[in-house]
Coordinates of C-alpha atoms in Angstrom, one line a residue:
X6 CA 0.0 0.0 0.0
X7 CA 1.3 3.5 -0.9
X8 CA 2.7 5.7 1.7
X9 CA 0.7 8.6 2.1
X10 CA 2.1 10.7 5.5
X11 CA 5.2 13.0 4.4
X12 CA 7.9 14.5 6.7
X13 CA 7.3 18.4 5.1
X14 CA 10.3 20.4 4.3
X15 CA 11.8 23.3 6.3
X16 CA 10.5 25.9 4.1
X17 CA 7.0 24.8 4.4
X18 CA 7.3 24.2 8.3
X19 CA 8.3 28.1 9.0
X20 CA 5.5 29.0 6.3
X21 CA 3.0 27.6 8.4
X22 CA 4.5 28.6 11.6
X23 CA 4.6 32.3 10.2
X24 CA 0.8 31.8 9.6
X25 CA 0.3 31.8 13.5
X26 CA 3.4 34.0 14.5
X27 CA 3.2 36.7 12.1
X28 CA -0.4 37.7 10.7
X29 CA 0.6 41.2 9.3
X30 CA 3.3 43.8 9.5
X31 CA 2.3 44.6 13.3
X32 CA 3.5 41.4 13.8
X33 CA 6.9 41.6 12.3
X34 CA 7.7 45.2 14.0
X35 CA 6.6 44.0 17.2
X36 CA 8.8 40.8 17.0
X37 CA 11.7 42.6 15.8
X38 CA 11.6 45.5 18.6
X39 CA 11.2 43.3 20.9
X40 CA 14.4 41.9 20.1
X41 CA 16.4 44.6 20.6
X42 CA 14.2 45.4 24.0
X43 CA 16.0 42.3 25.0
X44 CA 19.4 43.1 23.5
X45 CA 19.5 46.0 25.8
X46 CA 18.8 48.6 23.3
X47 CA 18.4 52.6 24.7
X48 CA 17.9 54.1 21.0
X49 CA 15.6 52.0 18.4
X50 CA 14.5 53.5 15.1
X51 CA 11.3 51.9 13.7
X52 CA 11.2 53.1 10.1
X53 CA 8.4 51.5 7.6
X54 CA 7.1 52.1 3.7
X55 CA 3.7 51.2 2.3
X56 CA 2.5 50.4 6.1
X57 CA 5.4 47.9 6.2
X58 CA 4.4 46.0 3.3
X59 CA 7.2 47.3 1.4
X60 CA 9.6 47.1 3.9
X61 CA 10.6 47.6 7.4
X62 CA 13.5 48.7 8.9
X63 CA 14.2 48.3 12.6
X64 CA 17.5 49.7 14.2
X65 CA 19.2 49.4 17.8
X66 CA 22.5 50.3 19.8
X67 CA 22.1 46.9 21.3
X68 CA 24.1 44.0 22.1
X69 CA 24.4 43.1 18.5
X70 CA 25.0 39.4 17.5
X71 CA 28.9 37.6 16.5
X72 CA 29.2 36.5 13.7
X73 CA 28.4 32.6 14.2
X74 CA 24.8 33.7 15.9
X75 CA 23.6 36.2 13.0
X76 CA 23.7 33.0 10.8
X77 CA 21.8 30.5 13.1
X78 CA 19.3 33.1 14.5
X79 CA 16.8 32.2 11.7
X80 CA 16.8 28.5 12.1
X81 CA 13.6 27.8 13.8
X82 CA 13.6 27.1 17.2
X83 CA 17.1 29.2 17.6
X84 CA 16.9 31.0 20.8
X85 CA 19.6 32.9 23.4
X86 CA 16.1 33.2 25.5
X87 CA 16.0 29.7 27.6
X88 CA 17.6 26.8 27.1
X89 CA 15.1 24.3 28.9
X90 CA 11.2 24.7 30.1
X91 CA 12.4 25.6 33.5
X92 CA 13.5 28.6 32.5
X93 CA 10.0 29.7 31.4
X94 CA 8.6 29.8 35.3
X95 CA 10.9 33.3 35.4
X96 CA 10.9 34.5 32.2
X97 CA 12.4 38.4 32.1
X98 CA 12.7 38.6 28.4
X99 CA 9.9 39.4 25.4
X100 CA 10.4 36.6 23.3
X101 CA 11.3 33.0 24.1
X102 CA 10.0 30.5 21.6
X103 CA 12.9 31.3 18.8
X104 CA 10.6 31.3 16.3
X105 CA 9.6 34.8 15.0
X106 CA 12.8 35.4 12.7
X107 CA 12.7 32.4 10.8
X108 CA 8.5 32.7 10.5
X109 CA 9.8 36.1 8.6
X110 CA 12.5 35.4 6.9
X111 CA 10.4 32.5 4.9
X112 CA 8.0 34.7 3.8
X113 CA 10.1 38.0 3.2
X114 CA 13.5 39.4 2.1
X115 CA 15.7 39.8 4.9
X116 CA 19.0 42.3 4.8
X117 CA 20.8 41.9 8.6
X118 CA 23.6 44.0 9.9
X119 CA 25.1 43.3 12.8
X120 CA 27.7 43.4 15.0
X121 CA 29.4 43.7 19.0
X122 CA 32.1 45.6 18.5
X123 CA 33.3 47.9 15.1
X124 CA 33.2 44.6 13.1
X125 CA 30.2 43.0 12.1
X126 CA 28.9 40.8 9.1
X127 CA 25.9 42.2 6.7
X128 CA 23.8 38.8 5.3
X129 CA 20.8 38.7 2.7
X130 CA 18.3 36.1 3.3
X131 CA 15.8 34.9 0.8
X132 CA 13.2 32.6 2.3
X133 CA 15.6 31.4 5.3
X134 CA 18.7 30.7 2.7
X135 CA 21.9 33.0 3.0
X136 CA 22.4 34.4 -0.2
X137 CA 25.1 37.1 0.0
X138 CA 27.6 37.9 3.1
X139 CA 30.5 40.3 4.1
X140 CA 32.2 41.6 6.8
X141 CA 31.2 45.2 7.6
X142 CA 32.7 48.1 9.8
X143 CA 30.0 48.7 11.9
X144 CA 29.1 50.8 15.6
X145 CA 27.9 47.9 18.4
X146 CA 23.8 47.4 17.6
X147 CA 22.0 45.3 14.8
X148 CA 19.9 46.9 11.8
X149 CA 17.1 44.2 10.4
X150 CA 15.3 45.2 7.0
X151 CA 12.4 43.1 6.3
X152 CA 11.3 43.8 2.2
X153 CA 8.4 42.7 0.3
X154 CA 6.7 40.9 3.0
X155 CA 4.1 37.9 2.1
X156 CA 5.9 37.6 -1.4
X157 CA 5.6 34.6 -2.2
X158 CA 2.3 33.5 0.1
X159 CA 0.0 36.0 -2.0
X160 CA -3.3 34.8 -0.8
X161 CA -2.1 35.5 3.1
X162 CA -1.3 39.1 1.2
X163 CA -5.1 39.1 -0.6
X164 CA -6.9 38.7 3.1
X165 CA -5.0 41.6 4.7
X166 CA -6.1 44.7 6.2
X167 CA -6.4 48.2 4.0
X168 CA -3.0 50.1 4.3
X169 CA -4.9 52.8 6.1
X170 CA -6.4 50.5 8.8
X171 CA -2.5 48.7 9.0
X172 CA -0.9 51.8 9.3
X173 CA -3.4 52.8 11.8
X174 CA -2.7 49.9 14.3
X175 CA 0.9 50.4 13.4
X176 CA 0.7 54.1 15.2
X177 CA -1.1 52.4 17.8
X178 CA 1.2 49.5 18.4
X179 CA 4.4 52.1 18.3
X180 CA 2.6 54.1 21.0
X181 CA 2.6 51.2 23.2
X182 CA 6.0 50.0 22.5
X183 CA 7.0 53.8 23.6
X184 CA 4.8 54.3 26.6
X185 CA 5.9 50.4 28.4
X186 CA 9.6 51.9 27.6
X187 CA 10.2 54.8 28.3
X188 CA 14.0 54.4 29.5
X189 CA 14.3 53.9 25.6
X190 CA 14.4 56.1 23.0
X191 CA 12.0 55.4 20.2
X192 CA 12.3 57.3 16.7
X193 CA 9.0 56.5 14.0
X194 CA 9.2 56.2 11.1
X195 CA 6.4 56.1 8.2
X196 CA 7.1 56.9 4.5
X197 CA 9.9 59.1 5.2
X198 CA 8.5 61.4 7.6
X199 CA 9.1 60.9 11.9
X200 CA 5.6 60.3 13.5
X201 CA 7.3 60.6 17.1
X202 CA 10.6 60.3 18.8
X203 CA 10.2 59.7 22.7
X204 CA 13.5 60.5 24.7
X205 CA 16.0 58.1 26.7
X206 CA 15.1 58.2 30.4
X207 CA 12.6 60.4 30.4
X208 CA 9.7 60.5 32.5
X209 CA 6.7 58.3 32.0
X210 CA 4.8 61.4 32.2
X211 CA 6.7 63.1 29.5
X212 CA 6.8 59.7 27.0
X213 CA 2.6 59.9 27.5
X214 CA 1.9 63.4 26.3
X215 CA 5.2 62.6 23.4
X216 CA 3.2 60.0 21.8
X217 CA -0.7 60.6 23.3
X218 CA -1.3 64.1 24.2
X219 CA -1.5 67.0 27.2
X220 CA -5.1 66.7 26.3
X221 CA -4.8 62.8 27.5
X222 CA -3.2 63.7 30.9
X223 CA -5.3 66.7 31.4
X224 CA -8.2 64.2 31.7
X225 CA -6.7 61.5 33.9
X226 CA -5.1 61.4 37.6
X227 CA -2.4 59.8 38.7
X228 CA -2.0 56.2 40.7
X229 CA 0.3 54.4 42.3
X230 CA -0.6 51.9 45.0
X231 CA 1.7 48.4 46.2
X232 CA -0.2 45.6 47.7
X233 CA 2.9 43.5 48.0
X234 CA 4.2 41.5 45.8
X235 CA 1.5 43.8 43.4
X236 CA 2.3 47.2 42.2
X237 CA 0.3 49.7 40.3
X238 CA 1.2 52.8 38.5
X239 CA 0.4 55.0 35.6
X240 CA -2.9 57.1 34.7
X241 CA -6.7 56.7 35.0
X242 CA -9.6 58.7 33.1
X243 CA -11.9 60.7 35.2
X244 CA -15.4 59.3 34.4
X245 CA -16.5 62.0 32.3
X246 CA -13.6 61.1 30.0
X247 CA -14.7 57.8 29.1
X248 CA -14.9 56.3 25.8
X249 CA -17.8 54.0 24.1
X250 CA -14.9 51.3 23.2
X251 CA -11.2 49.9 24.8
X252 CA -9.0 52.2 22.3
X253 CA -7.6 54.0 24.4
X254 CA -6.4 51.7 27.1
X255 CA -2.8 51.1 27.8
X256 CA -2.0 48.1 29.8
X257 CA 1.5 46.8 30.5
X258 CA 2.2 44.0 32.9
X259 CA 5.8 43.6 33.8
X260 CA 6.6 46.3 30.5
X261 CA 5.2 43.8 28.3
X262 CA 2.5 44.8 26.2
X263 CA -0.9 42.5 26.6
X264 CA -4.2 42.4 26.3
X265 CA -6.3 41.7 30.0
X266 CA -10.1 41.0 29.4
X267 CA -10.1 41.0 33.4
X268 CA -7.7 43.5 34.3
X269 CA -9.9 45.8 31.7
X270 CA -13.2 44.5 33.7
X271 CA -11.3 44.3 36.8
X272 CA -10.5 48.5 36.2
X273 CA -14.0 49.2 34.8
X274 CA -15.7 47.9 37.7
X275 CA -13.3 49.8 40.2
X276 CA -15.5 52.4 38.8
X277 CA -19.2 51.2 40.4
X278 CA -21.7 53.7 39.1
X279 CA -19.6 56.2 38.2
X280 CA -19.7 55.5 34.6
X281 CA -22.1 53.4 32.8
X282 CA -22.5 49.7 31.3
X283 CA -22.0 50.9 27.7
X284 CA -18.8 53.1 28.6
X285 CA -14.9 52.1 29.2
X286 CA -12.6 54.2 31.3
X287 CA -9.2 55.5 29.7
X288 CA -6.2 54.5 31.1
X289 CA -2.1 54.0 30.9
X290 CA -1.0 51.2 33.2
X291 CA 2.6 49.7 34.9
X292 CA 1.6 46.3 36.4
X293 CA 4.1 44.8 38.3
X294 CA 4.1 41.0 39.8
X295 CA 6.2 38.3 40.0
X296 CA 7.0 36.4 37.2
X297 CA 5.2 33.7 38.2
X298 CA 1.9 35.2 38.5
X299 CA 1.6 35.1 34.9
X300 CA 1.6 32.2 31.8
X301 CA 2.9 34.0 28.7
X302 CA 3.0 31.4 26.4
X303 CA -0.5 30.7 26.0
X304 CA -1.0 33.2 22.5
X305 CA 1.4 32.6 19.4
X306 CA 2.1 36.8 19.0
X307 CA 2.3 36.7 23.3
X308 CA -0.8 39.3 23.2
X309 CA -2.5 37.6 25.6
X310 CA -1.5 36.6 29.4
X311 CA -2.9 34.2 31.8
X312 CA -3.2 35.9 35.4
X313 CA -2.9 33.4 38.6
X314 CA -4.2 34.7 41.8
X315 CA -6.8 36.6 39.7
X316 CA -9.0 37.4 43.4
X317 CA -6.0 39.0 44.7
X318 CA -5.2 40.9 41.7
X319 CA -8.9 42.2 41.2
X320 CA -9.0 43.3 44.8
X321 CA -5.5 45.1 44.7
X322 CA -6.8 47.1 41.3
X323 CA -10.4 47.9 43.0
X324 CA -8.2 49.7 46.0
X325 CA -5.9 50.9 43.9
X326 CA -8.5 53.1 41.9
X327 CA -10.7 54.0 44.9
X328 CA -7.5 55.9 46.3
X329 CA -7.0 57.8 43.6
X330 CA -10.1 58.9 43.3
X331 CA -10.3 59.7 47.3
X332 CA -7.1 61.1 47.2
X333 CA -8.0 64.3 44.4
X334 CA -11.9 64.8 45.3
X335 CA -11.5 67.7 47.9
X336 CA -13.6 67.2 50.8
X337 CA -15.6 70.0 51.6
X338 CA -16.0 72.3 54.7
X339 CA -19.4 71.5 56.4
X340 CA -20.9 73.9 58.5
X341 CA -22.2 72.4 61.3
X342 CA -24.5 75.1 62.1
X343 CA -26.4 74.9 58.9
X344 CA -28.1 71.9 60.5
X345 CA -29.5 73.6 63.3
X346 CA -32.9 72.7 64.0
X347 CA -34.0 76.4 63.9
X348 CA -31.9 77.7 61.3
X349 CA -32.3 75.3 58.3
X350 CA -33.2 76.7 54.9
X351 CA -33.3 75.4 52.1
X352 CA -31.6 79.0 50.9
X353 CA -28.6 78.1 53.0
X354 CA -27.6 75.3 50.6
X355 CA -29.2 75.7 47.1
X356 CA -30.0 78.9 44.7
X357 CA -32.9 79.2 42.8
X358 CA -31.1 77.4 40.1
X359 CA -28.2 75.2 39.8
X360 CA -24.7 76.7 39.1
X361 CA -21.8 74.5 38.0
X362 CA -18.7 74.8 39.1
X363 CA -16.7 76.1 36.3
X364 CA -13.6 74.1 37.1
X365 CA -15.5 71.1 36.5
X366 CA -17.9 69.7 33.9
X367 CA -16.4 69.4 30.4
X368 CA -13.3 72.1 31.1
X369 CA -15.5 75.1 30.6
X370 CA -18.2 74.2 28.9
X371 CA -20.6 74.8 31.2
X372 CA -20.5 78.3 30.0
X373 CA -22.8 77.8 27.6
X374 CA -25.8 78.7 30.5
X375 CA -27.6 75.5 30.1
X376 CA -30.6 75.5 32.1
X377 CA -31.8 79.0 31.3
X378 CA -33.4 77.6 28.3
X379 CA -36.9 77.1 28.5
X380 CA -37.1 73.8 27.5
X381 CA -35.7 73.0 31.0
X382 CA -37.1 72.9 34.4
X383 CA -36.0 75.8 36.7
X384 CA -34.7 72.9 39.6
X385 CA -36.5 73.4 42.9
X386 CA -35.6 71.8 46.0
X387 CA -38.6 72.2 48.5
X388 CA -39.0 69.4 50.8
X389 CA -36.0 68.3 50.0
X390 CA -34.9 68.2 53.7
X391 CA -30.7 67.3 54.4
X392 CA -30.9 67.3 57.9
X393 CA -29.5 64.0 58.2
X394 CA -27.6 63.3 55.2
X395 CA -25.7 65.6 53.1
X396 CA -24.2 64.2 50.0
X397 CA -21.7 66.9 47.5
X398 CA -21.5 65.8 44.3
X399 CA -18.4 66.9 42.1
X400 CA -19.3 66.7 38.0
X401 CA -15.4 65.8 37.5
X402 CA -15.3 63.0 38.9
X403 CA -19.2 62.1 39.1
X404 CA -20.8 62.0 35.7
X405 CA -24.8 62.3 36.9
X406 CA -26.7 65.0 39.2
X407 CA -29.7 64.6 41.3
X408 CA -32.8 66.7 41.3
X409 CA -35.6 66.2 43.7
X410 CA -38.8 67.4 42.8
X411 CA -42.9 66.8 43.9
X412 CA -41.1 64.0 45.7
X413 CA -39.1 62.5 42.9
X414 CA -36.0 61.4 42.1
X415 CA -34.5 62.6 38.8
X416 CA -30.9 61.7 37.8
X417 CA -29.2 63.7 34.8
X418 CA -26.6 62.5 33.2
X419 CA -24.2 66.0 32.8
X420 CA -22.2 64.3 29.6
X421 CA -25.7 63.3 27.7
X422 CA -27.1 66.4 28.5
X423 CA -24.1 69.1 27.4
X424 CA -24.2 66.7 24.5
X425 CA -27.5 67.2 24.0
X426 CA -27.4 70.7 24.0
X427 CA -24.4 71.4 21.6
X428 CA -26.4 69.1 19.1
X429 CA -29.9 70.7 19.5
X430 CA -28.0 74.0 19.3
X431 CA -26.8 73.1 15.5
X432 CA -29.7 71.2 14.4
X433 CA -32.1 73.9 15.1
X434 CA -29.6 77.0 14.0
X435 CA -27.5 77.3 10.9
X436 CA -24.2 76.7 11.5
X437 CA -21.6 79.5 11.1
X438 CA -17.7 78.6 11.2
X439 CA -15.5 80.6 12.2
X440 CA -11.5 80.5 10.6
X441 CA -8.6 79.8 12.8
X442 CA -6.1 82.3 12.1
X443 CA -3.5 79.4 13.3
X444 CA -4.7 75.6 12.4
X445 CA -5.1 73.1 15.0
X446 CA -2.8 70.0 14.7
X447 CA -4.4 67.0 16.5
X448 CA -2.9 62.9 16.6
X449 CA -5.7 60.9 15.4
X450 CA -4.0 57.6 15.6
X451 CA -6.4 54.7 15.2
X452 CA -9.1 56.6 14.5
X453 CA -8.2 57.5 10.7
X454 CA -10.6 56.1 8.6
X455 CA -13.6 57.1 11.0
X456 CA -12.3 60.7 10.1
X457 CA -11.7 60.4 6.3
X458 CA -15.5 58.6 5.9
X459 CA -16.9 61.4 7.8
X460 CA -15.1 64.8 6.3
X461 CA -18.7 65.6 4.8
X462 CA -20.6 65.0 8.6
X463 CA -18.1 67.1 10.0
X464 CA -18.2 70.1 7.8
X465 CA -22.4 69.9 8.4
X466 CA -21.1 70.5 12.4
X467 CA -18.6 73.2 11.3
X468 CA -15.6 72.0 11.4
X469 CA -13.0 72.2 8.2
X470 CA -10.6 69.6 8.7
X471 CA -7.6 68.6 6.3
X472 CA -6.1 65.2 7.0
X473 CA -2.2 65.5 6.4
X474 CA -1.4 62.0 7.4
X475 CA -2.4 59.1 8.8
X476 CA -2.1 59.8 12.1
X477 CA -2.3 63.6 12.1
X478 CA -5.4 66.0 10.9
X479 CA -6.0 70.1 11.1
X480 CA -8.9 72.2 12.0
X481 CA -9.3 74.9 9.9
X482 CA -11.9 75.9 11.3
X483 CA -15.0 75.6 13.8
X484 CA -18.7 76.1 15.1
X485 CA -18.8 80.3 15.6
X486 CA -21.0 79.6 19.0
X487 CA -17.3 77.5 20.7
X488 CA -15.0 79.5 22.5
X489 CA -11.4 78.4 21.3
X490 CA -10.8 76.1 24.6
X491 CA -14.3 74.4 23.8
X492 CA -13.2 73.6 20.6
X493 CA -11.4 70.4 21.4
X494 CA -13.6 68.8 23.6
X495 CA -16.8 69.2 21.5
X496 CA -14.0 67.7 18.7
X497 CA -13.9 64.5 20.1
X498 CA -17.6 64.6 21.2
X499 CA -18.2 64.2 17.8
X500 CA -15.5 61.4 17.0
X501 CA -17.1 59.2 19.7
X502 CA -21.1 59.6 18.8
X503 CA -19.9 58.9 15.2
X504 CA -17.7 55.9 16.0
X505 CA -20.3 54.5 18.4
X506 CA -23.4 54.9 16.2
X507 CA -21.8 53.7 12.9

């Protein structure tokens, strides 16, 4: 009887194994930063064409490799990572499995310069095969160029993403690289023009507004909180600053980047009923536990962690945020007086109608005067007695007030109802824009083709906006009725209801 099981070849083994390794030019960056991560880099230049499809270029002031290891390092399964499964209980490093460069150099061109001290080797690869070497005067570090990637697997190349949506999660993934390093220095690259460059051993604070934005940490506080052997640190969103979907949460655990389903639940519900079921708080987060808290090889790109002691963990985060919080709401002053018997008032805690702090709701837009329209209720208070309890309610950090009225309960939500407002404003008014005399330059990130399928919705709101790249866009100009701080923040109002209702 005929034989019919084969032993496959070596090229078709790393083809398949690139299948679940490398699934698109994300992949490839990723695997190769993370390389010189671990080969003790402090200055990395990502620099891509065509989204990385063309090539991609990834440069370090590592380590560097001899000459020996630059020509085993893409045979599968080649790895200065571990040498036995012990070694993965206490893993420090990014990648371990030895199996990234060889998944790209079978489907790719591969140039590799390398070297430890002034002298080094150059190599060109074509599917896994040397084809060309020399011996090169070159400074300590390694310089990888990955060319025409998925050449010769074209129908993984027909079911990838549009270049607009790659380049998109590129920005996103090179932000995240950046913010869980920021002892490195990262310089970006897209089609000849730097996206960012983050500085060595700066500041996590700095490395957030280099690659995010002020606007980011305007809306967020600060945490840091050690439950032992737990430690937390980095930025959380006031409530009102929530988005509709997880894009802009930043989670690192040990400076590794991964996704958490429950450490994003295990945050979200930190919040109680401060935000609600259909919203996701922002964040930027430094996890820190022992090694052994965590099972890293469980996804082929290592996106995805499992978490031991997951009661322990979800109780450290839950304190963790709940300090924050209790540690920048001001408590107020209470008068104790006020609750005399025989002087309480009503006038010695409310006006005839309510006034919100400016500080507060929205950064200023509260401005606008809100309840003097008619189409609102003047808010009364009588019989609304606070003898016994006394609750303050700050908008920043609380995104609903309470009115009680004819013995009712109403609850407004402040963020629907500004929204409201700006919306009704323009539906029922034409819209007159105003010029900026200087162009606002925003970072739009992963948001780009959301912006370039709306440009038309957006002009109907006002705004004239000229997308310059992919991860950049100007207002020219704006709605005449927004004050130049508003602009921003009503901006963005817009990007969420659009994203969120399609």
């Amino acid at each position: 009887m005929a034989k019919t099981i084969n032993f496959l070849d070596d090229l078709t083994i790393n083809k398949i194994a690139a299948g679940e390794v490398i699934e698109n030019p994300l992949s490839v960056i990723k695997e190769l930063v993370e390389n010189s991560i671990d080969a003790k880099a402090k200055n990395i230049v990502v620099d891509i064409k065509n989204s990385g499809y063309q090539s991609i270029r990834v440069e370090d002031d590592g380590n560097g490799m001899s000459n020996e290891d630059a020509k085993i390092c893409f045979f599968r399964h080649s790895t200065s990572k571990i040498k036995n499964i012990e070694d993965l209980e206490n893993l420090s490093s990014m990648g371990f499995r030895g199996e990234a460069l060889s998944s790209i150099a079978s489907i790719s061109r591969v140039d590799v310069k390398t070297s430890q001290n002034e002298l080094g080797i150059f190599l060109k690869l074509d599917r896994c095969k040397i084809i060309y070497e020399e011996n090169i005067a070159r400074n300590q570090g390694t310089t990888i160029e990955v060319k025409n990637l998925f050449f010769n697997v074209p129908v993984r190349k027909k079911f990838q993403k549009s270049i607009s949506y790659t380049q998109a999660m590129i920005n996103k993934l090179m932000i995240n690289l950046a913010l869980a390093n920021p002892n490195i220095s990262f310089t970006y690259i897209s089609n000849d023009k730097k996206i960012f460059k983050t500085n060595e051993n700066e500041n996590f604070k700095q490395t957030i507004e280099e690659v995010l934005s002020s606007e980011f940490l305007d809306s967020t506080i600060e945490i840091n909180y050690t439950n032992e052997p737990i430690k937390i640190s980095g930025f959380i969103g006031y409530p009102l600053a929530c988005k509709k979907n997880r894009s802009m949460q930043y989670l690192f655990i040990n400076k590794r980047i991964v996704y958490s389903a429950a450490i994003s639940k295990f945050i979200k519900d930190a919040y109680f009923t401060m935000i609600s079921e259909d919203e996701y708080p922002i964040f930027v987060l430094n996890v820190y536990m022992p090694s052994n808290f965590l099972d890293v090889n469980v996804h082929p790109q290592k996106k995805e962690v499992r978490i031991k002691e997951e009661l322990f963990i979800k109780d450290t985060i839950k304190k963790a945020v709940t300090l924050a919080f209790e540690k920048k709401i001001e408590k107020p002053q209470i008068n104790s007086s006020l609750f005399d018997e025989n002087n309480f008032s009503q006038n010695n805690f409310f006006e005839e109608k309510l006034i919100l702090k400016k500080e507060n709701v929205f950064k200023k837009f509260e401005d606008k005067q809100i309840f003097e329209n008619k189409n609102f209720s003047k808010i009364e208070f009588e019989n609304f007695l606070l003898k016994d309890h006394f609750l303050f309610i700050d908008p920043k950090y609380f995104s609903h007030i309470l009115e009680n009225k004819d013995s009712s309960l109403l609850i407004i939500d402040l963020k629907a109802l500004l929204s409201r407002y700006l919306f009704e404003k323009i539906k029922n008014e034409d819209v007159k824009s105003q010029t900026l005399l200087v162009p606002i330059n925003i970072k739009i990130d992963q948001i780009f083709e959301v912006i370039e399928e709306n440009l038309e919705n957006f002009l109907e709101f006002g705004f004239d906006i000229s997308l310059i790249s992919d991860s950049n866009l100007l207002i020219n100009s704006h709605p005449s009725f927004l004050k130049e701080d508003e602009i921003l923040h009503f901006f963005n109002i817009l990007i969420e209801d659009i994203k969120y209702l399609g």
